[in-house]
mmCIF file of C-alpha atoms in Angstrom:
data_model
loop_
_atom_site.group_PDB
_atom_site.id
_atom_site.type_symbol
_atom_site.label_atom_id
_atom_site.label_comp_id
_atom_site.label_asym_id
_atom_site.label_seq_id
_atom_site.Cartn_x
_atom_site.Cartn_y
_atom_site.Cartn_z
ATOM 1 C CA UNK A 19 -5.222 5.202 16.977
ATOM 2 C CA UNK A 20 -6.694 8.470 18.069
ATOM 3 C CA UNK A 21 -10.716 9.175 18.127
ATOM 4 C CA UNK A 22 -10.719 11.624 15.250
ATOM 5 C CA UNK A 23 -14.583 13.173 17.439
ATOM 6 C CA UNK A 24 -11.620 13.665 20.261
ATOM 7 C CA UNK A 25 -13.138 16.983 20.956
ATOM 8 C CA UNK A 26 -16.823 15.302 21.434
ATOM 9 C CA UNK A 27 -15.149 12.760 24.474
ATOM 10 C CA UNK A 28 -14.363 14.526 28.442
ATOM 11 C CA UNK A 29 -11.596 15.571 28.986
ATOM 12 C CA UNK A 30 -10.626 12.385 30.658
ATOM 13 C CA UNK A 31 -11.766 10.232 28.310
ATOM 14 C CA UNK A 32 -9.142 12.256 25.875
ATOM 15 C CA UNK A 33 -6.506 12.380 28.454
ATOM 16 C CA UNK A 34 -6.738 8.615 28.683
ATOM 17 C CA UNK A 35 -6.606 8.295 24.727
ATOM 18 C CA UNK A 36 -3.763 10.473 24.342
ATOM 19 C CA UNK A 37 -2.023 8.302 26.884
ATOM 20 C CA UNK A 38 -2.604 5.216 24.954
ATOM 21 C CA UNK A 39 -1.019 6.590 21.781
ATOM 22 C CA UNK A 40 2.086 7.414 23.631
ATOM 23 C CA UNK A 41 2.188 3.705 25.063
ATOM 24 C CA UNK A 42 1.209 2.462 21.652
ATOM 25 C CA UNK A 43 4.418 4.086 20.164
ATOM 26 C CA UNK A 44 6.928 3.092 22.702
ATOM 27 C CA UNK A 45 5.556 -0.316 22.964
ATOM 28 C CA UNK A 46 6.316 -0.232 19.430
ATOM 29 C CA UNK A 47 9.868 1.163 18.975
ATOM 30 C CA UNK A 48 10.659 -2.103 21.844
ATOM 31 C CA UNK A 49 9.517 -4.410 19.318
ATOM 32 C CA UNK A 50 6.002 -5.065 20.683
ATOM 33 C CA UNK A 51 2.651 -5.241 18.632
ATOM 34 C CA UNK A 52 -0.081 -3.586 20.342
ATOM 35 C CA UNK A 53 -3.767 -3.356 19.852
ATOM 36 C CA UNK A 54 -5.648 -1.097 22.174
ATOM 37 C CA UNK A 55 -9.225 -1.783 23.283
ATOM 38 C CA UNK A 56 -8.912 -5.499 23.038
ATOM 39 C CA UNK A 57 -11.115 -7.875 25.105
ATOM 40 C CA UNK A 58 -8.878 -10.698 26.251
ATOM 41 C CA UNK A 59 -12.166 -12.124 27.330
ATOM 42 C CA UNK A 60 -15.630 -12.020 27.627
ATOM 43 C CA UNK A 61 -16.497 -9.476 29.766
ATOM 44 C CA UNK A 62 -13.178 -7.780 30.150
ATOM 45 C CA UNK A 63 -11.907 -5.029 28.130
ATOM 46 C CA UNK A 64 -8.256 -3.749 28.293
ATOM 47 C CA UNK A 65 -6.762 -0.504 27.114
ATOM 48 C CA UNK A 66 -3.939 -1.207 25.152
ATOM 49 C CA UNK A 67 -2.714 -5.788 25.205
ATOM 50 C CA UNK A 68 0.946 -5.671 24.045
ATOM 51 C CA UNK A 69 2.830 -8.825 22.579
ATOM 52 C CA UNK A 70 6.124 -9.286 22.623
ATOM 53 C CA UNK A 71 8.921 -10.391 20.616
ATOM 54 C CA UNK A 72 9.434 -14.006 22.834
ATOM 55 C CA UNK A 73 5.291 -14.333 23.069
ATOM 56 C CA UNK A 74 5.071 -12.267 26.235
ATOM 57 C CA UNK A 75 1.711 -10.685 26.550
ATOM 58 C CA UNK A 76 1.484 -7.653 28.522
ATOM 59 C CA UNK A 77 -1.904 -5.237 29.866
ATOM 60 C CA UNK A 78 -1.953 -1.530 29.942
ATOM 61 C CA UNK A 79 -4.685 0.403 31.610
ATOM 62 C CA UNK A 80 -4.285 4.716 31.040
ATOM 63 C CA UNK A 81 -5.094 6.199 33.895
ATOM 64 C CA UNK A 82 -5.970 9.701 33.443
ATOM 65 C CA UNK A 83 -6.495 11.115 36.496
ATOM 66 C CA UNK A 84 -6.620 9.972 40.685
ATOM 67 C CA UNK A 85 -10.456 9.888 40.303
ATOM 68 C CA UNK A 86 -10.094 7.246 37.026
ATOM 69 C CA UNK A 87 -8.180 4.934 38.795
ATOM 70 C CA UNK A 88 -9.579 4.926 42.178
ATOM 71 C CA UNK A 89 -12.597 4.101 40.151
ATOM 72 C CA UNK A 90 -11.639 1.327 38.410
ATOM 73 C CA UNK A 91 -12.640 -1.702 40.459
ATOM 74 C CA UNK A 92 -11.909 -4.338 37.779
ATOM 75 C CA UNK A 93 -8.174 -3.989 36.905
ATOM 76 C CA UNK A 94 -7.562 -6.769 39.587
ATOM 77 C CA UNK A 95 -9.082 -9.580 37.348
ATOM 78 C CA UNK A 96 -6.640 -8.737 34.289
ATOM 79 C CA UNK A 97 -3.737 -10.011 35.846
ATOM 80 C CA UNK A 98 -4.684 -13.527 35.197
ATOM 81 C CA UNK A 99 -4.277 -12.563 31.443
ATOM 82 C CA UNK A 100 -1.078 -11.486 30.936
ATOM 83 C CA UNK A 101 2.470 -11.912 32.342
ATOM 84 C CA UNK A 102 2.815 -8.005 32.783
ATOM 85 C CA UNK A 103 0.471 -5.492 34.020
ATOM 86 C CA UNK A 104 1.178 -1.796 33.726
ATOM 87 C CA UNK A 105 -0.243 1.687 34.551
ATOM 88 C CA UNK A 106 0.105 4.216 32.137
ATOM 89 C CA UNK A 107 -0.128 7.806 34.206
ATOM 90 C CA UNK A 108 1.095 11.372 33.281
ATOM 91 C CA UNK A 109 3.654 13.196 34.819
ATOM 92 C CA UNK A 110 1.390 14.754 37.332
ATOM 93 C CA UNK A 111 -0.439 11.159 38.311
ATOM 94 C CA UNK A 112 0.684 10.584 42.112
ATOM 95 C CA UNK A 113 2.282 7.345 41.458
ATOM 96 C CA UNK A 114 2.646 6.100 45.245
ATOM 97 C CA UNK A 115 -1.736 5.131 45.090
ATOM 98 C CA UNK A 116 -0.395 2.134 42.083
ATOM 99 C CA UNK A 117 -0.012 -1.009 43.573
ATOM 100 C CA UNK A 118 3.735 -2.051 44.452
ATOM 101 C CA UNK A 119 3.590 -5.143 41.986
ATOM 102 C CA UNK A 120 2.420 -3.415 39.356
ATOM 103 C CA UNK A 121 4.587 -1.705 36.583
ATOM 104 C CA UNK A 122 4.112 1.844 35.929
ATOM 105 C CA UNK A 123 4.777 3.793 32.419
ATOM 106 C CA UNK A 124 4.863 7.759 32.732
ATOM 107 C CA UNK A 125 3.185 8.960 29.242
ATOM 108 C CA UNK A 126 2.413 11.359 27.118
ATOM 109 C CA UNK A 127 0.717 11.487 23.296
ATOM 110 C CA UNK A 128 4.289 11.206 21.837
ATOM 111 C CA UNK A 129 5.564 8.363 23.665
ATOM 112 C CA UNK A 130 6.270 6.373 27.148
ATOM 113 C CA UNK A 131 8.461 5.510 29.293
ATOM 114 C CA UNK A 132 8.432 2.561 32.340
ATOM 115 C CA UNK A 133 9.287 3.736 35.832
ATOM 116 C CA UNK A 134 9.026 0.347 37.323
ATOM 117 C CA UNK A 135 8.711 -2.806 35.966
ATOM 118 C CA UNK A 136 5.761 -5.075 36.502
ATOM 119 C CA UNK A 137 5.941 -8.229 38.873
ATOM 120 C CA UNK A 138 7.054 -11.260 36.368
ATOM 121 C CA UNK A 139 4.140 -13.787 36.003
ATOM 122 C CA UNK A 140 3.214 -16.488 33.986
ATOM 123 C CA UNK A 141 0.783 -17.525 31.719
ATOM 124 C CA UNK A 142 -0.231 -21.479 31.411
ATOM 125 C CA UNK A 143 0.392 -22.286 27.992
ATOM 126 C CA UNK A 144 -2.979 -23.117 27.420
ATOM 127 C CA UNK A 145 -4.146 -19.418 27.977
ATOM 128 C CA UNK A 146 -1.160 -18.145 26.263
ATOM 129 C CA UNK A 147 -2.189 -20.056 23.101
ATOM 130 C CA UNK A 148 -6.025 -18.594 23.195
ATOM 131 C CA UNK A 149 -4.557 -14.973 23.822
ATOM 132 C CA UNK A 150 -2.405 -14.998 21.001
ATOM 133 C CA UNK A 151 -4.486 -16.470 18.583
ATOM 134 C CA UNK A 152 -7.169 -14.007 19.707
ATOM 135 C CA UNK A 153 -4.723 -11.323 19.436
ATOM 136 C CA UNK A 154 -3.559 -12.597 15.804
ATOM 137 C CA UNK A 155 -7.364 -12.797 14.837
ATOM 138 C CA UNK A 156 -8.400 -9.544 16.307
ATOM 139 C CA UNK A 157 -5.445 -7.495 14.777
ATOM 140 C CA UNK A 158 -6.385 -9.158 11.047
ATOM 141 C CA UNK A 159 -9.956 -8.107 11.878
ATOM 142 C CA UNK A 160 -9.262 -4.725 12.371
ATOM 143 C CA UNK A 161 -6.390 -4.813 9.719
ATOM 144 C CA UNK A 162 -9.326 -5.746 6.826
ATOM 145 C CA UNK A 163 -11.856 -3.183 8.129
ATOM 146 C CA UNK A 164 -8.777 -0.397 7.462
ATOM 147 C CA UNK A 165 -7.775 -1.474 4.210
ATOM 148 C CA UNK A 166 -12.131 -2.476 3.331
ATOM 149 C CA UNK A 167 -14.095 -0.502 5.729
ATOM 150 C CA UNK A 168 -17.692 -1.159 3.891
ATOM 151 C CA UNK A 169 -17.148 -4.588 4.607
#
């Protein structure tokens, strides 16, 4: 979901919304729901969590430029949430500064592709059960507010 005040944002900040889209879409045509901005938890705030069709929950951070990623000091602590993590760059993002474990997607507005597949983990099922229930809750949330947004 784009930021209709796009124009208002830096350039960046569009650059990395524009990339989200494009993950958003391809995430979708593999048979994954997506929601972007979500907050697996308190404190923490993802760009784009993905679920898959067998309950795998994946994390995808846009990365819009060198200077946005080396920047980002936090991404470390997502990868207890999820059983995938994944950079989503643009064709001109110099790919060898992501970490080697890490899955990378290269991106555009229209659609993604991955270049290298994350590191396999594993959620407990304990944490697996809050995330997708919070996931489930969250979409629904945002589902009403479309369909009833002066509630």
């Amino acid at each position: 979901m784009i930021d209709q005040n796009y124009h208002f944002q830096s350039n960046g900040q569009q650059t990395g919304r524009l990339l989200m889209r494009g993950v958003c879409r391809y995430l979708r045509s593999c048979n994954y729901a997506t929601i972007d901005e979500f907050a697996p938890a308190k404190g923490r705030r993802v760009d784009v969590m993905a679920l898959g069709p067998k309950g795998e929950l994946w994390i995808v951070e846009c990365k819009s430029g060198r200077a946005d990623f080396m920047s980002d000091n936090k991404w470390h602590e997502y990868l207890d949430w999820c059983d995938g993590y994944f950079w989503a760059v643009d064709l001109e993002f110099p790919v060898d500064l992501l970490p080697e474990h890490t899955g990378i997607m290269i991106a555009d507005s229209y659609g993604a592709e991955i270049i290298r597949m994350a590191s396999r983990r594993k959620l407990s099922a304990a944490r697996r059960n809050v995330l997708v229930r919070k996931f489930a809750r969250h979409a629904a949330m945002r589902l009403q507010m479309h369909i009833d947004p002066k509630l």
